[in-house]
């Protein structure tokens, strides 16, 4: 599940009114850019602006409006990589493992095995990587979500959860803090460090 498959299946859109699926990929309609049309990993739809944010397991992030690509981001735009180097020819170097929007509309993304596993794109600003010094070593982020208060919750492969609070100061990425939540008394009290999914209910409780 954590190895790029280099598939070119693209995206599937279901129309409930017509009860049918539409497939979007470079072979059928050429609407997805070839460079990031493989190993799509995460989706986040913004109902406010009608944008679909798509992450790939190797080549970055792109944004669609009405099935048309309107923007895209790679390591050249500031996305973290596994080895810390930006080489677009390396098809497995920018592994997007999570995508979400915070209440202010800032786009957050987590990156599997990246030297800096978390980055944010504030509204109308460039990408900013959260310093790796904020994170404990040995944590591989496999998914994430942002709650209603702006806290970023990250699922770590076999090591519980990480919670990042930005303190709403994107001009100073050193200002945020990371808390590790794991099993055991004094460590957060999780029943197990094997966490596979996370969600927030309407009352603000994290499940």
mmCIF file of C-alpha atoms in Angstrom:
data_model
loop_
_atom_site.group_PDB
_atom_site.id
_atom_site.type_symbol
_atom_site.label_atom_id
_atom_site.label_comp_id
_atom_site.label_asym_id
_atom_site.label_seq_id
_atom_site.Cartn_x
_atom_site.Cartn_y
_atom_site.Cartn_z
ATOM 1 C CA UNK A 1 0.000 0.000 0.000
ATOM 2 C CA UNK A 2 2.980 2.331 0.556
ATOM 3 C CA UNK A 3 4.800 1.576 -2.708
ATOM 4 C CA UNK A 4 4.068 3.580 -5.893
ATOM 5 C CA UNK A 5 2.239 1.399 -8.408
ATOM 6 C CA UNK A 6 2.638 3.766 -11.384
ATOM 7 C CA UNK A 7 -0.929 3.123 -12.523
ATOM 8 C CA UNK A 8 -2.529 5.488 -15.039
ATOM 9 C CA UNK A 9 -6.174 4.816 -14.166
ATOM 10 C CA UNK A 10 -6.793 8.474 -13.297
ATOM 11 C CA UNK A 11 -9.932 9.726 -11.535
ATOM 12 C CA UNK A 12 -13.469 8.335 -11.407
ATOM 13 C CA UNK A 13 -16.425 10.718 -11.017
ATOM 14 C CA UNK A 14 -19.893 9.445 -10.153
ATOM 15 C CA UNK A 15 -22.962 11.375 -11.346
ATOM 16 C CA UNK A 16 -25.825 10.425 -9.011
ATOM 17 C CA UNK A 17 -28.410 12.058 -11.291
ATOM 18 C CA UNK A 18 -27.375 10.017 -14.305
ATOM 19 C CA UNK A 19 -26.286 6.998 -12.243
ATOM 20 C CA UNK A 20 -23.047 6.663 -14.178
ATOM 21 C CA UNK A 21 -19.289 6.938 -13.782
ATOM 22 C CA UNK A 22 -16.916 9.080 -15.841
ATOM 23 C CA UNK A 23 -13.201 8.288 -16.017
ATOM 24 C CA UNK A 24 -10.600 11.023 -16.431
ATOM 25 C CA UNK A 25 -7.088 10.121 -17.488
ATOM 26 C CA UNK A 26 -4.619 10.992 -20.208
ATOM 27 C CA UNK A 27 -5.686 8.069 -22.390
ATOM 28 C CA UNK A 28 -9.423 8.821 -22.542
ATOM 29 C CA UNK A 29 -9.612 12.625 -22.565
ATOM 30 C CA UNK A 30 -6.098 13.958 -21.975
ATOM 31 C CA UNK A 31 -7.345 16.175 -19.136
ATOM 32 C CA UNK A 32 -4.801 15.022 -16.579
ATOM 33 C CA UNK A 33 -1.175 16.088 -17.015
ATOM 34 C CA UNK A 34 1.081 13.210 -17.931
ATOM 35 C CA UNK A 35 3.690 14.154 -15.352
ATOM 36 C CA UNK A 36 1.395 13.560 -12.343
ATOM 37 C CA UNK A 37 -1.156 11.174 -13.796
ATOM 38 C CA UNK A 38 0.271 8.107 -12.066
ATOM 39 C CA UNK A 39 -0.296 6.626 -8.615
ATOM 40 C CA UNK A 40 -2.953 9.101 -7.498
ATOM 41 C CA UNK A 41 -3.167 8.786 -3.722
ATOM 42 C CA UNK A 42 -5.354 11.430 -2.053
ATOM 43 C CA UNK A 43 -8.375 13.620 -2.873
ATOM 44 C CA UNK A 44 -9.898 16.613 -1.114
ATOM 45 C CA UNK A 45 -12.949 18.410 -2.522
ATOM 46 C CA UNK A 46 -13.658 21.984 -1.427
ATOM 47 C CA UNK A 47 -17.394 22.635 -1.601
ATOM 48 C CA UNK A 48 -16.883 26.395 -1.165
ATOM 49 C CA UNK A 49 -14.936 26.934 -4.382
ATOM 50 C CA UNK A 50 -15.682 23.715 -6.266
ATOM 51 C CA UNK A 51 -12.027 22.745 -6.452
ATOM 52 C CA UNK A 52 -10.722 19.190 -6.280
ATOM 53 C CA UNK A 53 -7.250 18.791 -4.788
ATOM 54 C CA UNK A 54 -5.427 15.669 -5.949
ATOM 55 C CA UNK A 55 -2.208 14.221 -4.557
ATOM 56 C CA UNK A 56 -0.018 11.628 -6.237
ATOM 57 C CA UNK A 57 2.323 9.071 -4.738
ATOM 58 C CA UNK A 58 5.442 10.413 -6.355
ATOM 59 C CA UNK A 59 4.852 13.507 -8.499
ATOM 60 C CA UNK A 60 3.081 16.168 -6.458
ATOM 61 C CA UNK A 61 -0.324 17.872 -6.267
ATOM 62 C CA UNK A 62 -2.726 19.337 -8.803
ATOM 63 C CA UNK A 63 -6.036 21.196 -8.631
ATOM 64 C CA UNK A 64 -9.099 20.717 -10.828
ATOM 65 C CA UNK A 65 -12.105 22.928 -11.466
ATOM 66 C CA UNK A 66 -14.899 21.324 -13.511
ATOM 67 C CA UNK A 67 -12.478 18.516 -14.487
ATOM 68 C CA UNK A 68 -9.954 21.037 -15.858
ATOM 69 C CA UNK A 69 -6.500 21.299 -14.276
ATOM 70 C CA UNK A 70 -6.036 24.904 -13.091
ATOM 71 C CA UNK A 71 -2.857 24.541 -11.038
ATOM 72 C CA UNK A 72 -0.195 22.033 -10.051
ATOM 73 C CA UNK A 73 2.670 21.809 -7.582
ATOM 74 C CA UNK A 74 5.877 19.785 -7.518
ATOM 75 C CA UNK A 75 9.098 19.917 -5.543
ATOM 76 C CA UNK A 76 10.021 22.940 -7.660
ATOM 77 C CA UNK A 77 7.175 24.764 -5.903
ATOM 78 C CA UNK A 78 8.416 23.770 -2.460
ATOM 79 C CA UNK A 79 6.933 20.304 -1.871
ATOM 80 C CA UNK A 80 9.142 18.043 0.289
ATOM 81 C CA UNK A 81 10.918 15.000 -1.152
ATOM 82 C CA UNK A 82 12.155 11.713 0.274
ATOM 83 C CA UNK A 83 15.841 12.425 -0.252
ATOM 84 C CA UNK A 84 15.733 16.210 0.051
ATOM 85 C CA UNK A 85 16.584 16.709 -3.634
ATOM 86 C CA UNK A 86 14.269 18.036 -6.335
ATOM 87 C CA UNK A 87 14.481 15.925 -9.483
ATOM 88 C CA UNK A 88 11.252 15.752 -11.464
ATOM 89 C CA UNK A 89 12.586 12.702 -13.310
ATOM 90 C CA UNK A 90 12.446 10.798 -10.010
ATOM 91 C CA UNK A 91 8.880 9.485 -10.078
ATOM 92 C CA UNK A 92 8.757 8.358 -6.438
ATOM 93 C CA UNK A 93 10.334 11.297 -4.628
ATOM 94 C CA UNK A 94 7.304 13.424 -3.623
ATOM 95 C CA UNK A 95 4.829 11.060 -1.987
ATOM 96 C CA UNK A 96 1.621 12.834 -0.969
ATOM 97 C CA UNK A 97 0.086 10.799 1.857
ATOM 98 C CA UNK A 98 -2.553 13.295 3.004
ATOM 99 C CA UNK A 99 -4.421 16.421 1.887
ATOM 100 C CA UNK A 100 -6.807 18.690 3.760
ATOM 101 C CA UNK A 101 -7.947 22.298 4.160
ATOM 102 C CA UNK A 102 -8.053 24.132 7.471
ATOM 103 C CA UNK A 103 -10.942 26.444 8.465
ATOM 104 C CA UNK A 104 -9.098 29.447 6.959
ATOM 105 C CA UNK A 105 -8.741 27.758 3.566
ATOM 106 C CA UNK A 106 -5.033 26.946 3.824
ATOM 107 C CA UNK A 107 -4.025 23.741 2.045
ATOM 108 C CA UNK A 108 -2.088 21.178 4.109
ATOM 109 C CA UNK A 109 -0.268 18.118 2.788
ATOM 110 C CA UNK A 110 1.684 15.319 4.419
ATOM 111 C CA UNK A 111 4.466 13.383 2.715
ATOM 112 C CA UNK A 112 5.462 9.774 3.306
ATOM 113 C CA UNK A 113 9.132 9.269 4.285
ATOM 114 C CA UNK A 114 9.975 12.872 3.376
ATOM 115 C CA UNK A 115 12.723 14.622 5.308
ATOM 116 C CA UNK A 116 10.115 17.294 6.130
ATOM 117 C CA UNK A 117 6.803 15.384 6.352
ATOM 118 C CA UNK A 118 4.364 18.317 6.516
ATOM 119 C CA UNK A 119 3.834 21.436 4.394
ATOM 120 C CA UNK A 120 1.203 24.145 4.101
ATOM 121 C CA UNK A 121 0.174 26.495 1.340
ATOM 122 C CA UNK A 122 -1.430 29.533 2.957
ATOM 123 C CA UNK A 123 -4.042 31.310 0.848
ATOM 124 C CA UNK A 124 -2.313 33.341 -1.899
ATOM 125 C CA UNK A 125 1.129 32.420 -0.567
ATOM 126 C CA UNK A 126 3.799 29.887 -1.603
ATOM 127 C CA UNK A 127 4.288 26.493 0.026
ATOM 128 C CA UNK A 128 6.025 26.407 3.382
ATOM 129 C CA UNK A 129 7.610 23.275 4.817
ATOM 130 C CA UNK A 130 7.235 22.678 8.544
ATOM 131 C CA UNK A 131 10.790 22.184 9.878
ATOM 132 C CA UNK A 132 11.788 18.568 10.378
ATOM 133 C CA UNK A 133 13.168 19.516 13.792
ATOM 134 C CA UNK A 134 9.556 19.785 14.979
ATOM 135 C CA UNK A 135 9.015 16.053 14.434
ATOM 136 C CA UNK A 136 10.298 13.070 16.408
ATOM 137 C CA UNK A 137 12.485 10.732 14.374
ATOM 138 C CA UNK A 138 11.255 7.472 12.871
ATOM 139 C CA UNK A 139 7.686 8.573 12.068
ATOM 140 C CA UNK A 140 6.372 7.792 8.556
ATOM 141 C CA UNK A 141 3.165 9.757 7.863
ATOM 142 C CA UNK A 142 0.535 7.777 5.925
ATOM 143 C CA UNK A 143 -2.521 10.057 6.217
ATOM 144 C CA UNK A 144 -3.702 13.267 7.845
ATOM 145 C CA UNK A 145 -6.659 15.533 8.537
ATOM 146 C CA UNK A 146 -7.223 19.053 9.888
ATOM 147 C CA UNK A 147 -9.871 19.533 12.557
ATOM 148 C CA UNK A 148 -12.230 22.467 13.064
ATOM 149 C CA UNK A 149 -9.689 24.212 15.294
ATOM 150 C CA UNK A 150 -6.869 23.991 12.743
ATOM 151 C CA UNK A 151 -4.923 21.190 14.439
ATOM 152 C CA UNK A 152 -3.280 18.849 11.931
ATOM 153 C CA UNK A 153 -3.659 15.176 12.884
ATOM 154 C CA UNK A 154 -1.207 12.770 11.230
ATOM 155 C CA UNK A 155 -1.301 8.975 11.175
ATOM 156 C CA UNK A 156 2.142 7.469 11.590
ATOM 157 C CA UNK A 157 2.881 4.011 10.257
ATOM 158 C CA UNK A 158 2.740 1.773 13.334
ATOM 159 C CA UNK A 159 3.552 4.619 15.738
ATOM 160 C CA UNK A 160 0.233 6.207 16.642
ATOM 161 C CA UNK A 161 -0.593 9.844 15.923
ATOM 162 C CA UNK A 162 1.110 13.200 15.643
ATOM 163 C CA UNK A 163 -0.771 16.451 16.270
ATOM 164 C CA UNK A 164 0.613 19.718 14.892
ATOM 165 C CA UNK A 165 -0.605 23.131 16.009
ATOM 166 C CA UNK A 166 0.470 26.049 13.810
ATOM 167 C CA UNK A 167 -0.638 28.841 16.174
ATOM 168 C CA UNK A 168 -1.850 30.687 13.043
ATOM 169 C CA UNK A 169 1.567 32.215 12.399
ATOM 170 C CA UNK A 170 2.552 31.025 8.925
ATOM 171 C CA UNK A 171 5.080 33.813 8.656
ATOM 172 C CA UNK A 172 7.016 31.997 11.407
ATOM 173 C CA UNK A 173 6.941 28.243 10.831
ATOM 174 C CA UNK A 174 9.160 27.784 13.880
ATOM 175 C CA UNK A 175 6.257 28.836 16.080
ATOM 176 C CA UNK A 176 4.231 25.610 15.741
ATOM 177 C CA UNK A 177 4.495 22.522 17.923
ATOM 178 C CA UNK A 178 4.114 18.747 17.440
ATOM 179 C CA UNK A 179 2.735 16.304 20.006
ATOM 180 C CA UNK A 180 3.177 12.531 19.687
ATOM 181 C CA UNK A 181 0.169 10.491 20.862
ATOM 182 C CA UNK A 182 0.788 6.791 21.424
ATOM 183 C CA UNK A 183 -0.287 3.857 23.551
ATOM 184 C CA UNK A 184 0.601 3.619 27.192
ATOM 185 C CA UNK A 185 0.105 5.717 30.299
ATOM 186 C CA UNK A 186 1.641 9.148 29.943
ATOM 187 C CA UNK A 187 2.002 8.805 26.169
ATOM 188 C CA UNK A 188 -1.548 9.694 25.166
ATOM 189 C CA UNK A 189 -3.405 6.516 26.080
ATOM 190 C CA UNK A 190 -4.150 5.104 22.618
ATOM 191 C CA UNK A 191 -5.284 1.465 22.812
ATOM 192 C CA UNK A 192 -2.738 0.637 20.084
ATOM 193 C CA UNK A 193 -0.163 2.382 17.914
ATOM 194 C CA UNK A 194 -1.680 0.779 14.819
ATOM 195 C CA UNK A 195 -3.991 3.595 13.648
ATOM 196 C CA UNK A 196 -5.604 3.156 10.213
ATOM 197 C CA UNK A 197 -8.189 5.969 10.033
ATOM 198 C CA UNK A 198 -9.147 9.202 11.760
ATOM 199 C CA UNK A 199 -12.210 11.473 11.644
ATOM 200 C CA UNK A 200 -13.814 14.373 13.499
ATOM 201 C CA UNK A 201 -17.496 14.333 14.407
ATOM 202 C CA UNK A 202 -19.834 17.320 14.535
ATOM 203 C CA UNK A 203 -19.137 17.826 18.227
ATOM 204 C CA UNK A 204 -15.396 18.159 17.639
ATOM 205 C CA UNK A 205 -14.441 14.738 18.993
ATOM 206 C CA UNK A 206 -11.623 12.890 17.222
ATOM 207 C CA UNK A 207 -12.298 9.249 16.404
#
